[in-house]
């Protein structure tokens, strides 16, 4: 585990010595230096014109900041308006920013076109000027599963009344597999009602957490996006349960190995990894501690080293996400393995996000209304 040096360098080189990762300060723009990436995920918030207005306030407070990459991920509906607004020439003349501002999508689908109502392909995103795409966010992997998953509808079928009704219907049908009939009869029998209730509860409460996007789906999205020239921010992170069971590393190993499978050593440079412990995300939660972040980032970087070698591992950007705010960003950026942050709630407040982009430095409040 390595939390030193504590000094925050905005641009740096990374190297490995004595089995630990270190950062060495670099001049902004020095060839090969790593530039941190501070990305805001606006989730399902802001109509297009409000997104443009928020971006304008952020850029205004961050005038001239060139030594970090800034990313903004509005919902799909806000992408075009923001793409039109953040053209490099305009950013340079208005805000003295430039090619360090990146437009990001929050998700994508893995097919390029077809009968996939409601989905958006990487090709479509690239065509409107999207640079980067978030893939495998925990909202998609797990949180939204409770709305889209099958667990509650299956659980509703595990009641004695439902099964008895089904048995009556099956008795009237011909050719029913006797095994199916016997199983339902067994489950509906009075002495098994408790087992039934337990199973229903398990499906309702437990499976819904796993009903979102699988690692395999995430992998397909990664490949489809890279094929369109989009840079990918691959999210990973353990939930509270996995951490309590000491399965954090096992879970991350699976998510990252599968997410990166088939990505060539050449294209892996187009990848950014975001470690976002699910238990640290959102209002009411608390950011992970510096030690916890440091330990996991080292684990991920060492895994990338196993997969792609030390050179790739030393330059691949690994972000932290989960309640990043102006107060904790400097500590987080001081960690040797951390190259930036994926920010949710705080990225919706211009002043907070601008302060995060400036690593928590106080900004003279020209915008007291922000
Ligand atoms: C997120 O959802 O990716 C996130 C990091 O959210 P927050 O910063 O609000 O915890």
PDB file of N, CA and C in Angstrom, residues 159-169 171 184 188:
ATOM      1  N   UNK A 159     -46.006 -17.995  -4.867  1.00  0.00           N
ATOM      2  CA  UNK A 159     -46.952 -17.994  -3.758  1.00  0.00           C
ATOM      3  C   UNK A 159     -47.837 -19.235  -3.893  1.00  0.00           C
ATOM      4  N   UNK A 160     -48.320 -19.804  -2.763  1.00  0.00           N
ATOM      5  CA  UNK A 160     -49.164 -21.013  -2.844  1.00  0.00           C
ATOM      6  C   UNK A 160     -50.377 -20.786  -3.748  1.00  0.00           C
ATOM      7  N   UNK A 161     -51.001 -19.577  -3.661  1.00  0.00           N
ATOM      8  CA  UNK A 161     -52.196 -19.310  -4.474  1.00  0.00           C
ATOM      9  C   UNK A 161     -51.885 -19.368  -5.958  1.00  0.00           C
ATOM     10  N   UNK A 162     -50.792 -18.699  -6.329  1.00  0.00           N
ATOM     11  CA  UNK A 162     -50.410 -18.657  -7.747  1.00  0.00           C
ATOM     12  C   UNK A 162     -50.130 -20.072  -8.251  1.00  0.00           C
ATOM     13  N   UNK A 163     -49.372 -20.853  -7.455  1.00  0.00           N
ATOM     14  CA  UNK A 163     -48.994 -22.196  -7.893  1.00  0.00           C
ATOM     15  C   UNK A 163     -50.210 -23.120  -7.971  1.00  0.00           C
ATOM     16  N   UNK A 164     -51.138 -22.983  -7.022  1.00  0.00           N
ATOM     17  CA  UNK A 164     -52.349 -23.818  -7.045  1.00  0.00           C
ATOM     18  C   UNK A 164     -53.165 -23.498  -8.300  1.00  0.00           C
ATOM     19  N   UNK A 165     -53.242 -22.203  -8.597  1.00  0.00           N
ATOM     20  CA  UNK A 165     -53.969 -21.775  -9.788  1.00  0.00           C
ATOM     21  C   UNK A 165     -53.302 -22.341 -11.047  1.00  0.00           C
ATOM     22  N   UNK A 166     -51.967 -22.318 -11.076  1.00  0.00           N
ATOM     23  CA  UNK A 166     -51.231 -22.862 -12.228  1.00  0.00           C
ATOM     24  C   UNK A 166     -51.454 -24.370 -12.358  1.00  0.00           C
ATOM     25  N   UNK A 167     -51.496 -25.051 -11.196  1.00  0.00           N
ATOM     26  CA  UNK A 167     -51.706 -26.506 -11.225  1.00  0.00           C
ATOM     27  C   UNK A 167     -53.044 -26.829 -11.860  1.00  0.00           C
ATOM     28  N   UNK A 168     -54.075 -26.065 -11.464  1.00  0.00           N
ATOM     29  CA  UNK A 168     -55.420 -26.272 -12.040  1.00  0.00           C
ATOM     30  C   UNK A 168     -55.373 -26.121 -13.552  1.00  0.00           C
ATOM     31  N   UNK A 169     -54.644 -25.086 -13.996  1.00  0.00           N
ATOM     32  CA  UNK A 169     -54.558 -24.831 -15.441  1.00  0.00           C
ATOM     33  C   UNK A 169     -53.794 -25.961 -16.133  1.00  0.00           C
ATOM     34  N   UNK A 171     -53.552 -29.067 -15.202  1.00  0.00           N
ATOM     35  CA  UNK A 171     -54.332 -30.319 -15.197  1.00  0.00           C
ATOM     36  C   UNK A 171     -55.207 -30.409 -16.445  1.00  0.00           C
ATOM     37  N   UNK A 184     -44.214 -28.481  -9.133  1.00  0.00           N
ATOM     38  CA  UNK A 184     -45.134 -27.417  -8.701  1.00  0.00           C
ATOM     39  C   UNK A 184     -46.037 -27.939  -7.578  1.00  0.00           C
ATOM     40  N   UNK A 188     -46.256 -26.324  -3.858  1.00  0.00           N
ATOM     41  CA  UNK A 188     -47.515 -25.745  -3.397  1.00  0.00           C
ATOM     42  C   UNK A 188     -48.044 -26.440  -2.136  1.00  0.00           C
TER      43      UNK A 188
END
